[in-house]
């Protein structure tokens, strides 16, 4: 037989466990976008700044791309975009592994990197990568 006090304690422990496990289980399904970190990258003639971007797998990020030039550039890395979860509302901004950013415009994409590795980044506009518009994304 358990005393009323023991029963109460067991209930409290159970409630505590539910409280601890509940949010963790929810986080496994949907990323905690409110905890995201903003990574700002400037695109210009003809470079990415910074050109080396370091991210952590499993963490939510807002990739903020700002084009300082008067004509378009893109942020292209098919391997990287194939290895991330992009927030549904932003998925249309990434086409064939690249994000186009018009002159003087900015584009934000929220994503969670899934696979550790180093990914090559470049602008696919004619000759831009040969002018030095390249970089890398490292996911740790
Ligand atoms: Cu470019």
PDB file of C-alpha atoms and ligand atoms in Angstrom:
ATOM      1  CA  UNK A   1       0.000   0.000   0.000  1.00  0.00           C
ATOM      2  CA  UNK A   2       1.301   3.451  -0.761  1.00  0.00           C
ATOM      3  CA  UNK A   3       0.502   6.384   1.460  1.00  0.00           C
ATOM      4  CA  UNK A   4      -1.263   9.433  -0.026  1.00  0.00           C
ATOM      5  CA  UNK A   5       2.072  11.278   0.152  1.00  0.00           C
ATOM      6  CA  UNK A   6       3.882   8.628  -1.923  1.00  0.00           C
ATOM      7  CA  UNK A   7       1.120   8.711  -4.508  1.00  0.00           C
ATOM      8  CA  UNK A   8       1.397  12.471  -4.704  1.00  0.00           C
ATOM      9  CA  UNK A   9       5.174  12.230  -5.161  1.00  0.00           C
ATOM     10  CA  UNK A  10       4.794   9.683  -7.964  1.00  0.00           C
ATOM     11  CA  UNK A  11       2.295  11.940  -9.704  1.00  0.00           C
ATOM     12  CA  UNK A  12       4.686  14.883  -9.389  1.00  0.00           C
ATOM     13  CA  UNK A  13       7.553  12.872 -10.879  1.00  0.00           C
ATOM     14  CA  UNK A  14       5.344  11.766 -13.743  1.00  0.00           C
ATOM     15  CA  UNK A  15       4.226  15.336 -14.420  1.00  0.00           C
ATOM     16  CA  UNK A  16       7.839  16.495 -14.309  1.00  0.00           C
ATOM     17  CA  UNK A  17       8.844  13.829 -16.850  1.00  0.00           C
ATOM     18  CA  UNK A  18       5.994  14.798 -19.155  1.00  0.00           C
ATOM     19  CA  UNK A  19       7.071  18.427 -18.811  1.00  0.00           C
ATOM     20  CA  UNK A  20      10.679  17.604 -19.689  1.00  0.00           C
ATOM     21  CA  UNK A  21      10.016  15.193 -22.524  1.00  0.00           C
ATOM     22  CA  UNK A  22       7.116  17.060 -24.114  1.00  0.00           C
ATOM     23  CA  UNK A  23       9.049  20.040 -25.536  1.00  0.00           C
ATOM     24  CA  UNK A  24      12.008  17.831 -26.546  1.00  0.00           C
ATOM     25  CA  UNK A  25       9.735  15.530 -28.525  1.00  0.00           C
ATOM     26  CA  UNK A  26       8.143  18.529 -30.247  1.00  0.00           C
ATOM     27  CA  UNK A  27      11.570  19.999 -31.100  1.00  0.00           C
ATOM     28  CA  UNK A  28      12.537  16.787 -32.886  1.00  0.00           C
ATOM     29  CA  UNK A  29       9.634  17.291 -35.284  1.00  0.00           C
ATOM     30  CA  UNK A  30       9.697  21.043 -35.941  1.00  0.00           C
ATOM     31  CA  UNK A  31      12.844  23.191 -35.574  1.00  0.00           C
ATOM     32  CA  UNK A  32      12.710  25.911 -32.921  1.00  0.00           C
ATOM     33  CA  UNK A  33      12.708  28.788 -35.414  1.00  0.00           C
ATOM     34  CA  UNK A  34      12.462  31.332 -32.595  1.00  0.00           C
ATOM     35  CA  UNK A  35      15.966  30.234 -31.478  1.00  0.00           C
ATOM     36  CA  UNK A  36      17.451  30.746 -34.934  1.00  0.00           C
ATOM     37  CA  UNK A  37      20.709  32.566 -35.463  1.00  0.00           C
ATOM     38  CA  UNK A  38      20.981  35.074 -38.310  1.00  0.00           C
ATOM     39  CA  UNK A  39      23.908  34.642 -40.688  1.00  0.00           C
ATOM     40  CA  UNK A  40      24.347  37.703 -42.905  1.00  0.00           C
ATOM     41  CA  UNK A  41      26.224  37.365 -46.172  1.00  0.00           C
ATOM     42  CA  UNK A  42      26.835  40.263 -48.514  1.00  0.00           C
ATOM     43  CA  UNK A  43      27.021  39.637 -52.252  1.00  0.00           C
ATOM     44  CA  UNK A  44      28.896  42.193 -54.340  1.00  0.00           C
ATOM     45  CA  UNK A  45      31.102  42.496 -57.458  1.00  0.00           C
ATOM     46  CA  UNK A  46      32.584  39.816 -57.256  1.00  0.00           C
ATOM     47  CA  UNK A  47      32.655  38.239 -53.859  1.00  0.00           C
ATOM     48  CA  UNK A  48      30.757  36.809 -50.909  1.00  0.00           C
ATOM     49  CA  UNK A  49      31.469  38.447 -47.589  1.00  0.00           C
ATOM     50  CA  UNK A  50      32.184  36.482 -45.507  1.00  0.00           C
ATOM     51  CA  UNK A  51      33.290  33.880 -48.035  1.00  0.00           C
ATOM     52  CA  UNK A  52      33.549  31.157 -45.394  1.00  0.00           C
ATOM     53  CA  UNK A  53      30.391  30.370 -43.492  1.00  0.00           C
ATOM     54  CA  UNK A  54      30.433  27.995 -40.528  1.00  0.00           C
ATOM     55  CA  UNK A  55      27.221  26.391 -39.267  1.00  0.00           C
ATOM     56  CA  UNK A  56      26.263  23.694 -36.779  1.00  0.00           C
ATOM     57  CA  UNK A  57      24.221  20.694 -37.917  1.00  0.00           C
ATOM     58  CA  UNK A  58      20.789  20.548 -36.322  1.00  0.00           C
ATOM     59  CA  UNK A  59      20.570  24.265 -35.468  1.00  0.00           C
ATOM     60  CA  UNK A  60      18.104  26.668 -37.065  1.00  0.00           C
ATOM     61  CA  UNK A  61      19.507  29.606 -39.037  1.00  0.00           C
ATOM     62  CA  UNK A  62      18.187  32.568 -40.928  1.00  0.00           C
ATOM     63  CA  UNK A  63      20.425  33.054 -43.941  1.00  0.00           C
ATOM     64  CA  UNK A  64      20.230  36.755 -44.756  1.00  0.00           C
ATOM     65  CA  UNK A  65      21.639  37.491 -48.215  1.00  0.00           C
ATOM     66  CA  UNK A  66      22.165  41.096 -49.135  1.00  0.00           C
ATOM     67  CA  UNK A  67      23.150  42.161 -52.627  1.00  0.00           C
ATOM     68  CA  UNK A  68      25.137  45.395 -52.500  1.00  0.00           C
ATOM     69  CA  UNK A  69      25.549  45.509 -56.272  1.00  0.00           C
ATOM     70  CA  UNK A  70      23.210  47.126 -58.790  1.00  0.00           C
ATOM     71  CA  UNK A  71      22.697  43.881 -60.710  1.00  0.00           C
ATOM     72  CA  UNK A  72      21.830  40.319 -59.734  1.00  0.00           C
ATOM     73  CA  UNK A  73      24.021  37.690 -58.116  1.00  0.00           C
ATOM     74  CA  UNK A  74      23.185  34.292 -56.742  1.00  0.00           C
ATOM     75  CA  UNK A  75      24.120  32.136 -53.778  1.00  0.00           C
ATOM     76  CA  UNK A  76      24.565  28.714 -55.308  1.00  0.00           C
ATOM     77  CA  UNK A  77      25.418  25.448 -53.593  1.00  0.00           C
ATOM     78  CA  UNK A  78      23.333  22.500 -54.763  1.00  0.00           C
ATOM     79  CA  UNK A  79      25.124  20.093 -52.408  1.00  0.00           C
ATOM     80  CA  UNK A  80      24.471  22.339 -49.411  1.00  0.00           C
ATOM     81  CA  UNK A  81      20.810  22.947 -50.208  1.00  0.00           C
ATOM     82  CA  UNK A  82      20.407  19.205 -50.764  1.00  0.00           C
ATOM     83  CA  UNK A  83      21.563  18.654 -47.172  1.00  0.00           C
ATOM     84  CA  UNK A  84      19.361  21.108 -45.271  1.00  0.00           C
ATOM     85  CA  UNK A  85      15.748  21.397 -44.160  1.00  0.00           C
ATOM     86  CA  UNK A  86      14.331  24.646 -45.543  1.00  0.00           C
ATOM     87  CA  UNK A  87      11.367  26.217 -43.773  1.00  0.00           C
ATOM     88  CA  UNK A  88       8.305  25.517 -45.981  1.00  0.00           C
ATOM     89  CA  UNK A  89       7.516  29.225 -46.511  1.00  0.00           C
ATOM     90  CA  UNK A  90      11.032  29.781 -47.918  1.00  0.00           C
ATOM     91  CA  UNK A  91      11.355  26.721 -50.144  1.00  0.00           C
ATOM     92  CA  UNK A  92      10.322  28.538 -53.332  1.00  0.00           C
ATOM     93  CA  UNK A  93      13.271  30.944 -52.889  1.00  0.00           C
ATOM     94  CA  UNK A  94      15.741  28.123 -53.529  1.00  0.00           C
ATOM     95  CA  UNK A  95      15.636  26.943 -57.130  1.00  0.00           C
ATOM     96  CA  UNK A  96      17.935  24.186 -58.365  1.00  0.00           C
ATOM     97  CA  UNK A  97      20.251  24.687 -55.428  1.00  0.00           C
ATOM     98  CA  UNK A  98      20.584  28.434 -55.764  1.00  0.00           C
ATOM     99  CA  UNK A  99      19.066  31.634 -54.420  1.00  0.00           C
ATOM    100  CA  UNK A 100      18.846  34.545 -56.821  1.00  0.00           C
ATOM    101  CA  UNK A 101      19.270  37.985 -55.242  1.00  0.00           C
ATOM    102  CA  UNK A 102      18.363  40.959 -57.422  1.00  0.00           C
ATOM    103  CA  UNK A 103      20.454  44.133 -57.483  1.00  0.00           C
ATOM    104  CA  UNK A 104      20.063  46.077 -54.242  1.00  0.00           C
ATOM    105  CA  UNK A 105      17.751  43.374 -52.858  1.00  0.00           C
ATOM    106  CA  UNK A 106      17.939  41.001 -49.925  1.00  0.00           C
ATOM    107  CA  UNK A 107      16.551  37.503 -49.472  1.00  0.00           C
ATOM    108  CA  UNK A 108      16.068  35.604 -46.212  1.00  0.00           C
ATOM    109  CA  UNK A 109      15.866  31.829 -46.039  1.00  0.00           C
ATOM    110  CA  UNK A 110      15.377  29.897 -42.827  1.00  0.00           C
ATOM    111  CA  UNK A 111      16.985  26.480 -42.731  1.00  0.00           C
ATOM    112  CA  UNK A 112      18.500  23.760 -40.572  1.00  0.00           C
ATOM    113  CA  UNK A 113      21.705  22.075 -41.834  1.00  0.00           C
ATOM    114  CA  UNK A 114      21.439  18.294 -41.500  1.00  0.00           C
ATOM    115  CA  UNK A 115      24.701  16.821 -42.767  1.00  0.00           C
ATOM    116  CA  UNK A 116      28.212  17.730 -41.603  1.00  0.00           C
ATOM    117  CA  UNK A 117      30.668  18.555 -44.337  1.00  0.00           C
ATOM    118  CA  UNK A 118      32.215  21.264 -46.456  1.00  0.00           C
ATOM    119  CA  UNK A 119      30.196  22.625 -49.353  1.00  0.00           C
ATOM    120  CA  UNK A 120      31.384  24.788 -52.221  1.00  0.00           C
ATOM    121  CA  UNK A 121      29.613  28.067 -52.707  1.00  0.00           C
ATOM    122  CA  UNK A 122      29.651  30.158 -55.873  1.00  0.00           C
ATOM    123  CA  UNK A 123      27.745  32.640 -57.974  1.00  0.00           C
ATOM    124  CA  UNK A 124      26.607  31.028 -61.224  1.00  0.00           C
ATOM    125  CA  UNK A 125      26.216  34.280 -63.157  1.00  0.00           C
ATOM    126  CA  UNK A 126      28.431  34.389 -66.245  1.00  0.00           C
ATOM    127  CA  UNK A 127      32.120  34.584 -65.287  1.00  0.00           C
ATOM    128  CA  UNK A 128      31.410  35.694 -61.696  1.00  0.00           C
ATOM    129  CA  UNK A 129      33.033  32.661 -60.047  1.00  0.00           C
ATOM    130  CA  UNK A 130      36.143  33.087 -62.186  1.00  0.00           C
ATOM    131  CA  UNK A 131      36.293  36.699 -60.969  1.00  0.00           C
ATOM    132  CA  UNK A 132      36.464  35.263 -57.449  1.00  0.00           C
ATOM    133  CA  UNK A 133      32.838  34.993 -56.450  1.00  0.00           C
ATOM    134  CA  UNK A 134      33.286  31.692 -54.613  1.00  0.00           C
ATOM    135  CA  UNK A 135      33.283  30.532 -51.023  1.00  0.00           C
ATOM    136  CA  UNK A 136      32.589  27.614 -48.746  1.00  0.00           C
ATOM    137  CA  UNK A 137      30.019  26.539 -46.209  1.00  0.00           C
ATOM    138  CA  UNK A 138      31.254  24.309 -43.392  1.00  0.00           C
ATOM    139  CA  UNK A 139      28.706  22.370 -41.360  1.00  0.00           C
ATOM    140  CA  UNK A 140      30.093  20.994 -38.108  1.00  0.00           C
TER     141      UNK A 140
HETATM  142 CU1  LIG B   1      27.576  37.122 -59.091  1.00  0.00          CU
END
